[in-house]
Amino acid sequence: MSDSLNSVVLSGNLGQDAEVRYTNNGLAITSFSLAVSKSRRQSDGSYKDVTSWVDCVMYGKRGEAMYGNGMLQKGVRLAIAGRLYQNVWEKDGQRRSKIEVIVDNVVTMTAQRQQQQGYQAAAAQPQYQATPQPAAYPDVYDEDIPF
């Protein structure tokens, strides 16, 4: 066992809708790019956001379900936890590599687009006013209790 620590925690926005593809064995692979921004002070004293794009990969049903439910659409804010992985391959005789985050855990930090639209539609409709109803109590009185 090595003495290395390989742990990544990030939050940011999706730059585009996630993509799902499947292996020959049927394993879902969900890929997306996360925009992670940091404010940097400029020489004139103003601040400018500098964005880094981080490629992320989720394996299995969780990513597939989140994609299917519209939770991995452009602009959605996510917090992810995972580990770094260097993907290496050869193309046209040249060795290529890319560092990705293998996502182990993900939390959405904004509501889904469908939920937001649903909330807006519900807010536009007149609210139902319920009339108070008397509470239904059983016909039990203190003298009926044997202790």
mmCIF file with all atom_site columns, C-alpha atoms in Angstrom:
data_model
loop_
_atom_site.group_PDB
_atom_site.id
_atom_site.type_symbol
_atom_site.label_atom_id
_atom_site.label_alt_id
_atom_site.label_comp_id
_atom_site.label_asym_id
_atom_site.label_entity_id
_atom_site.label_seq_id
_atom_site.pdbx_PDB_ins_code
_atom_site.Cartn_x
_atom_site.Cartn_y
_atom_site.Cartn_z
_atom_site.occupancy
_atom_site.B_iso_or_equiv
_atom_site.pdbx_formal_charge
_atom_site.auth_seq_id
_atom_site.auth_comp_id
_atom_site.auth_asym_id
_atom_site.auth_atom_id
_atom_site.pdbx_PDB_model_num
ATOM 1   C CA . MET A 1 1   ? 0.000   0.000  0.000   1.00 0.00 ? 1   MET A CA 1
ATOM 2   C CA . SER A 1 2   ? 1.355   3.414  -0.901  1.00 0.00 ? 2   SER A CA 1
ATOM 3   C CA . ASP A 1 3   ? 1.599   6.418  1.363   1.00 0.00 ? 3   ASP A CA 1
ATOM 4   C CA . SER A 1 4   ? -0.163  8.682  -1.162  1.00 0.00 ? 4   SER A CA 1
ATOM 5   C CA . LEU A 1 5   ? -3.416  10.502 -0.650  1.00 0.00 ? 5   LEU A CA 1
ATOM 6   C CA . ASN A 1 6   ? -5.652  10.818 -3.688  1.00 0.00 ? 6   ASN A CA 1
ATOM 7   C CA . SER A 1 7   ? -8.732  12.812 -2.770  1.00 0.00 ? 7   SER A CA 1
ATOM 8   C CA . VAL A 1 8   ? -10.529 15.639 -4.576  1.00 0.00 ? 8   VAL A CA 1
ATOM 9   C CA . VAL A 1 9   ? -13.422 17.832 -3.408  1.00 0.00 ? 9   VAL A CA 1
ATOM 10  C CA . LEU A 1 10  ? -14.754 20.483 -5.802  1.00 0.00 ? 10  LEU A CA 1
ATOM 11  C CA . SER A 1 11  ? -17.805 22.616 -6.387  1.00 0.00 ? 11  SER A CA 1
ATOM 12  C CA . GLY A 1 12  ? -18.741 24.336 -9.602  1.00 0.00 ? 12  GLY A CA 1
ATOM 13  C CA . ASN A 1 13  ? -21.182 24.535 -12.484 1.00 0.00 ? 13  ASN A CA 1
ATOM 14  C CA . LEU A 1 14  ? -21.663 22.162 -15.388 1.00 0.00 ? 14  LEU A CA 1
ATOM 15  C CA . GLY A 1 15  ? -20.433 23.739 -18.605 1.00 0.00 ? 15  GLY A CA 1
ATOM 16  C CA . GLN A 1 16  ? -22.690 21.599 -20.791 1.00 0.00 ? 16  GLN A CA 1
ATOM 17  C CA . ASP A 1 17  ? -25.126 18.728 -20.444 1.00 0.00 ? 17  ASP A CA 1
ATOM 18  C CA . ALA A 1 18  ? -23.549 15.483 -19.265 1.00 0.00 ? 18  ALA A CA 1
ATOM 19  C CA . GLU A 1 19  ? -23.092 12.569 -21.658 1.00 0.00 ? 19  GLU A CA 1
ATOM 20  C CA . VAL A 1 20  ? -23.819 8.909  -20.932 1.00 0.00 ? 20  VAL A CA 1
ATOM 21  C CA . ARG A 1 21  ? -22.272 6.004  -22.825 1.00 0.00 ? 21  ARG A CA 1
ATOM 22  C CA . TYR A 1 22  ? -22.203 2.299  -22.065 1.00 0.00 ? 22  TYR A CA 1
ATOM 23  C CA . THR A 1 23  ? -19.490 -0.358 -22.036 1.00 0.00 ? 23  THR A CA 1
ATOM 24  C CA . ASN A 1 24  ? -19.981 -3.702 -23.786 1.00 0.00 ? 24  ASN A CA 1
ATOM 25  C CA . ASN A 1 25  ? -20.996 -5.125 -20.401 1.00 0.00 ? 25  ASN A CA 1
ATOM 26  C CA . GLY A 1 26  ? -23.718 -2.484 -19.978 1.00 0.00 ? 26  GLY A CA 1
ATOM 27  C CA . LEU A 1 27  ? -21.925 -0.337 -17.370 1.00 0.00 ? 27  LEU A CA 1
ATOM 28  C CA . ALA A 1 28  ? -23.017 3.317  -17.619 1.00 0.00 ? 28  ALA A CA 1
ATOM 29  C CA . ILE A 1 29  ? -20.244 5.914  -17.895 1.00 0.00 ? 29  ILE A CA 1
ATOM 30  C CA . THR A 1 30  ? -21.433 9.480  -17.263 1.00 0.00 ? 30  THR A CA 1
ATOM 31  C CA . SER A 1 31  ? -19.037 12.269 -18.272 1.00 0.00 ? 31  SER A CA 1
ATOM 32  C CA . PHE A 1 32  ? -19.244 16.006 -17.644 1.00 0.00 ? 32  PHE A CA 1
ATOM 33  C CA . SER A 1 33  ? -17.033 19.083 -17.307 1.00 0.00 ? 33  SER A CA 1
ATOM 34  C CA . LEU A 1 34  ? -17.157 21.124 -14.136 1.00 0.00 ? 34  LEU A CA 1
ATOM 35  C CA . ALA A 1 35  ? -16.305 24.833 -14.234 1.00 0.00 ? 35  ALA A CA 1
ATOM 36  C CA . VAL A 1 36  ? -14.448 25.756 -11.046 1.00 0.00 ? 36  VAL A CA 1
ATOM 37  C CA . SER A 1 37  ? -13.808 29.481 -10.615 1.00 0.00 ? 37  SER A CA 1
ATOM 38  C CA . LYS A 1 38  ? -11.489 31.521 -8.430  1.00 0.00 ? 38  LYS A CA 1
ATOM 39  C CA . SER A 1 39  ? -11.330 35.295 -8.114  1.00 0.00 ? 39  SER A CA 1
ATOM 40  C CA . ARG A 1 40  ? -7.909  36.804 -8.708  1.00 0.00 ? 40  ARG A CA 1
ATOM 41  C CA . ARG A 1 41  ? -6.909  40.348 -7.928  1.00 0.00 ? 41  ARG A CA 1
ATOM 42  C CA . GLN A 1 42  ? -5.715  42.307 -10.949 1.00 0.00 ? 42  GLN A CA 1
ATOM 43  C CA . SER A 1 43  ? -2.946  44.937 -10.926 1.00 0.00 ? 43  SER A CA 1
ATOM 44  C CA . ASP A 1 44  ? -5.544  47.741 -10.965 1.00 0.00 ? 44  ASP A CA 1
ATOM 45  C CA . GLY A 1 45  ? -7.172  46.375 -7.774  1.00 0.00 ? 45  GLY A CA 1
ATOM 46  C CA . SER A 1 46  ? -10.221 44.871 -9.470  1.00 0.00 ? 46  SER A CA 1
ATOM 47  C CA . TYR A 1 47  ? -11.060 41.186 -9.307  1.00 0.00 ? 47  TYR A CA 1
ATOM 48  C CA . LYS A 1 48  ? -11.471 38.810 -12.220 1.00 0.00 ? 48  LYS A CA 1
ATOM 49  C CA . ASP A 1 49  ? -12.819 35.251 -12.182 1.00 0.00 ? 49  ASP A CA 1
ATOM 50  C CA . VAL A 1 50  ? -10.434 32.652 -13.551 1.00 0.00 ? 50  VAL A CA 1
ATOM 51  C CA . THR A 1 51  ? -12.152 29.404 -14.529 1.00 0.00 ? 51  THR A CA 1
ATOM 52  C CA . SER A 1 52  ? -10.609 25.941 -14.653 1.00 0.00 ? 52  SER A CA 1
ATOM 53  C CA . TRP A 1 53  ? -12.462 23.163 -16.472 1.00 0.00 ? 53  TRP A CA 1
ATOM 54  C CA . VAL A 1 54  ? -12.275 19.782 -14.767 1.00 0.00 ? 54  VAL A CA 1
ATOM 55  C CA . ASP A 1 55  ? -13.308 16.603 -16.605 1.00 0.00 ? 55  ASP A CA 1
ATOM 56  C CA . CYS A 1 56  ? -15.337 14.284 -14.362 1.00 0.00 ? 56  CYS A CA 1
ATOM 57  C CA . VAL A 1 57  ? -16.526 10.685 -14.783 1.00 0.00 ? 57  VAL A CA 1
ATOM 58  C CA . MET A 1 58  ? -19.148 8.707  -12.854 1.00 0.00 ? 58  MET A CA 1
ATOM 59  C CA . TYR A 1 59  ? -19.549 4.957  -13.248 1.00 0.00 ? 59  TYR A CA 1
ATOM 60  C CA . GLY A 1 60  ? -22.721 2.972  -12.695 1.00 0.00 ? 60  GLY A CA 1
ATOM 61  C CA . LYS A 1 61  ? -26.367 3.617  -12.059 1.00 0.00 ? 61  LYS A CA 1
ATOM 62  C CA . ARG A 1 62  ? -26.025 6.777  -9.979  1.00 0.00 ? 62  ARG A CA 1
ATOM 63  C CA . GLY A 1 63  ? -24.708 8.901  -12.855 1.00 0.00 ? 63  GLY A CA 1
ATOM 64  C CA . GLU A 1 64  ? -27.175 7.300  -15.238 1.00 0.00 ? 64  GLU A CA 1
ATOM 65  C CA . ALA A 1 65  ? -30.086 8.099  -12.893 1.00 0.00 ? 65  ALA A CA 1
ATOM 66  C CA . MET A 1 66  ? -28.948 11.674 -12.309 1.00 0.00 ? 66  MET A CA 1
ATOM 67  C CA . TYR A 1 67  ? -28.632 12.175 -16.064 1.00 0.00 ? 67  TYR A CA 1
ATOM 68  C CA . GLY A 1 68  ? -32.065 10.652 -16.678 1.00 0.00 ? 68  GLY A CA 1
ATOM 69  C CA . ASN A 1 69  ? -33.659 12.903 -14.036 1.00 0.00 ? 69  ASN A CA 1
ATOM 70  C CA . GLY A 1 70  ? -32.205 16.060 -15.609 1.00 0.00 ? 70  GLY A CA 1
ATOM 71  C CA . MET A 1 71  ? -29.859 16.703 -12.693 1.00 0.00 ? 71  MET A CA 1
ATOM 72  C CA . LEU A 1 72  ? -26.757 16.949 -14.894 1.00 0.00 ? 72  LEU A CA 1
ATOM 73  C CA . GLN A 1 73  ? -27.732 19.761 -17.237 1.00 0.00 ? 73  GLN A CA 1
ATOM 74  C CA . LYS A 1 74  ? -25.742 22.823 -18.223 1.00 0.00 ? 74  LYS A CA 1
ATOM 75  C CA . GLY A 1 75  ? -25.534 25.417 -15.443 1.00 0.00 ? 75  GLY A CA 1
ATOM 76  C CA . VAL A 1 76  ? -26.388 23.092 -12.543 1.00 0.00 ? 76  VAL A CA 1
ATOM 77  C CA . ARG A 1 77  ? -24.158 23.665 -9.508  1.00 0.00 ? 77  ARG A CA 1
ATOM 78  C CA . LEU A 1 78  ? -22.586 20.512 -8.070  1.00 0.00 ? 78  LEU A CA 1
ATOM 79  C CA . ALA A 1 79  ? -20.315 19.549 -5.218  1.00 0.00 ? 79  ALA A CA 1
ATOM 80  C CA . ILE A 1 80  ? -18.294 16.428 -5.950  1.00 0.00 ? 80  ILE A CA 1
ATOM 81  C CA . ALA A 1 81  ? -15.884 14.218 -4.065  1.00 0.00 ? 81  ALA A CA 1
ATOM 82  C CA . GLY A 1 82  ? -13.656 11.669 -5.756  1.00 0.00 ? 82  GLY A CA 1
ATOM 83  C CA . ARG A 1 83  ? -10.137 10.841 -6.810  1.00 0.00 ? 83  ARG A CA 1
ATOM 84  C CA . LEU A 1 84  ? -7.789  11.739 -9.659  1.00 0.00 ? 84  LEU A CA 1
ATOM 85  C CA . TYR A 1 85  ? -7.163  9.263  -12.450 1.00 0.00 ? 85  TYR A CA 1
ATOM 86  C CA . GLN A 1 86  ? -4.796  9.585  -15.404 1.00 0.00 ? 86  GLN A CA 1
ATOM 87  C CA . ASN A 1 87  ? -6.423  8.113  -18.483 1.00 0.00 ? 87  ASN A CA 1
ATOM 88  C CA . VAL A 1 88  ? -3.725  7.024  -20.980 1.00 0.00 ? 88  VAL A CA 1
ATOM 89  C CA . TRP A 1 89  ? -4.277  5.889  -24.592 1.00 0.00 ? 89  TRP A CA 1
ATOM 90  C CA . GLU A 1 90  ? -2.546  5.864  -27.943 1.00 0.00 ? 90  GLU A CA 1
ATOM 91  C CA . LYS A 1 91  ? -3.897  7.567  -31.062 1.00 0.00 ? 91  LYS A CA 1
ATOM 92  C CA . ASP A 1 92  ? -2.145  7.815  -34.424 1.00 0.00 ? 92  ASP A CA 1
ATOM 93  C CA . GLY A 1 93  ? 1.039   6.432  -32.893 1.00 0.00 ? 93  GLY A CA 1
ATOM 94  C CA . GLN A 1 94  ? 1.145   9.140  -30.217 1.00 0.00 ? 94  GLN A CA 1
ATOM 95  C CA . ARG A 1 95  ? 0.715   8.521  -26.526 1.00 0.00 ? 95  ARG A CA 1
ATOM 96  C CA . ARG A 1 96  ? -1.971  10.759 -25.039 1.00 0.00 ? 96  ARG A CA 1
ATOM 97  C CA . SER A 1 97  ? -3.208  11.255 -21.514 1.00 0.00 ? 97  SER A CA 1
ATOM 98  C CA . LYS A 1 98  ? -5.826  13.173 -19.614 1.00 0.00 ? 98  LYS A CA 1
ATOM 99  C CA . ILE A 1 99  ? -6.372  13.617 -15.891 1.00 0.00 ? 99  ILE A CA 1
ATOM 100 C CA . GLU A 1 100 ? -9.978  13.137 -14.796 1.00 0.00 ? 100 GLU A CA 1
ATOM 101 C CA . VAL A 1 101 ? -11.834 13.085 -11.495 1.00 0.00 ? 101 VAL A CA 1
ATOM 102 C CA . ILE A 1 102 ? -13.525 9.750  -10.809 1.00 0.00 ? 102 ILE A CA 1
ATOM 103 C CA . VAL A 1 103 ? -16.605 10.899 -8.881  1.00 0.00 ? 103 VAL A CA 1
ATOM 104 C CA . ASP A 1 104 ? -17.494 8.849  -5.817  1.00 0.00 ? 104 ASP A CA 1
ATOM 105 C CA . ASN A 1 105 ? -20.044 11.247 -4.334  1.00 0.00 ? 105 ASN A CA 1
ATOM 106 C CA . VAL A 1 106 ? -22.055 14.134 -5.780  1.00 0.00 ? 106 VAL A CA 1
ATOM 107 C CA . VAL A 1 107 ? -24.496 16.645 -4.326  1.00 0.00 ? 107 VAL A CA 1
ATOM 108 C CA . THR A 1 108 ? -26.609 19.046 -6.382  1.00 0.00 ? 108 THR A CA 1
ATOM 109 C CA . MET A 1 109 ? -26.443 22.563 -4.999  1.00 0.00 ? 109 MET A CA 1
ATOM 110 C CA . THR A 1 110 ? -29.218 24.018 -7.172  1.00 0.00 ? 110 THR A CA 1
ATOM 111 C CA . ALA A 1 111 ? -32.699 22.777 -7.927  1.00 0.00 ? 111 ALA A CA 1
ATOM 112 C CA . GLN A 1 112 ? -33.309 20.922 -11.167 1.00 0.00 ? 112 GLN A CA 1
ATOM 113 C CA . ARG A 1 113 ? -34.654 22.930 -14.093 1.00 0.00 ? 113 ARG A CA 1
ATOM 114 C CA . GLN A 1 114 ? -37.866 20.929 -14.054 1.00 0.00 ? 114 GLN A CA 1
ATOM 115 C CA . GLN A 1 115 ? -38.316 21.611 -10.345 1.00 0.00 ? 115 GLN A CA 1
ATOM 116 C CA . GLN A 1 116 ? -37.631 25.312 -10.815 1.00 0.00 ? 116 GLN A CA 1
ATOM 117 C CA . GLN A 1 117 ? -40.189 25.505 -13.598 1.00 0.00 ? 117 GLN A CA 1
ATOM 118 C CA . GLY A 1 118 ? -42.638 23.560 -11.463 1.00 0.00 ? 118 GLY A CA 1
ATOM 119 C CA . TYR A 1 119 ? -42.119 25.934 -8.548  1.00 0.00 ? 119 TYR A CA 1
ATOM 120 C CA . GLN A 1 120 ? -42.657 28.953 -10.794 1.00 0.00 ? 120 GLN A CA 1
ATOM 121 C CA . ALA A 1 121 ? -45.839 27.454 -12.265 1.00 0.00 ? 121 ALA A CA 1
ATOM 122 C CA . ALA A 1 122 ? -47.157 26.606 -8.805  1.00 0.00 ? 122 ALA A CA 1
ATOM 123 C CA . ALA A 1 123 ? -46.436 30.112 -7.560  1.00 0.00 ? 123 ALA A CA 1
ATOM 124 C CA . ALA A 1 124 ? -48.391 31.604 -10.477 1.00 0.00 ? 124 ALA A CA 1
ATOM 125 C CA . GLN A 1 125 ? -51.525 29.605 -9.621  1.00 0.00 ? 125 GLN A CA 1
ATOM 126 C CA . PRO A 1 126 ? -53.928 30.886 -6.964  1.00 0.00 ? 126 PRO A CA 1
ATOM 127 C CA . GLN A 1 127 ? -53.309 29.324 -3.593  1.00 0.00 ? 127 GLN A CA 1
ATOM 128 C CA . TYR A 1 128 ? -55.937 26.978 -2.158  1.00 0.00 ? 128 TYR A CA 1
ATOM 129 C CA . GLN A 1 129 ? -57.261 28.133 1.194   1.00 0.00 ? 129 GLN A CA 1
ATOM 130 C CA . ALA A 1 130 ? -58.143 25.244 3.465   1.00 0.00 ? 130 ALA A CA 1
ATOM 131 C CA . THR A 1 131 ? -60.928 25.780 5.967   1.00 0.00 ? 131 THR A CA 1
ATOM 132 C CA . PRO A 1 132 ? -60.060 24.619 9.463   1.00 0.00 ? 132 PRO A CA 1
ATOM 133 C CA . GLN A 1 133 ? -61.755 21.419 10.539  1.00 0.00 ? 133 GLN A CA 1
ATOM 134 C CA . PRO A 1 134 ? -62.352 20.443 14.138  1.00 0.00 ? 134 PRO A CA 1
ATOM 135 C CA . ALA A 1 135 ? -60.002 17.715 15.338  1.00 0.00 ? 135 ALA A CA 1
ATOM 136 C CA . ALA A 1 136 ? -61.561 14.294 15.570  1.00 0.00 ? 136 ALA A CA 1
ATOM 137 C CA . TYR A 1 137 ? -61.146 13.008 19.140  1.00 0.00 ? 137 TYR A CA 1
ATOM 138 C CA . PRO A 1 138 ? -62.381 9.619  20.291  1.00 0.00 ? 138 PRO A CA 1
ATOM 139 C CA . ASP A 1 139 ? -65.248 9.528  22.761  1.00 0.00 ? 139 ASP A CA 1
ATOM 140 C CA . VAL A 1 140 ? -63.000 8.913  25.758  1.00 0.00 ? 140 VAL A CA 1
ATOM 141 C CA . TYR A 1 141 ? -63.344 10.874 28.970  1.00 0.00 ? 141 TYR A CA 1
ATOM 142 C CA . ASP A 1 142 ? -61.332 10.831 32.163  1.00 0.00 ? 142 ASP A CA 1
ATOM 143 C CA . GLU A 1 143 ? -63.962 8.786  33.959  1.00 0.00 ? 143 GLU A CA 1
ATOM 144 C CA . ASP A 1 144 ? -63.651 6.035  31.303  1.00 0.00 ? 144 ASP A CA 1
ATOM 145 C CA . ILE A 1 145 ? -59.951 5.481  32.053  1.00 0.00 ? 145 ILE A CA 1
ATOM 146 C CA . PRO A 1 146 ? -59.538 2.727  34.737  1.00 0.00 ? 146 PRO A CA 1
ATOM 147 C CA . PHE A 1 147 ? -56.536 4.254  36.551  1.00 0.00 ? 147 PHE A CA 1
#
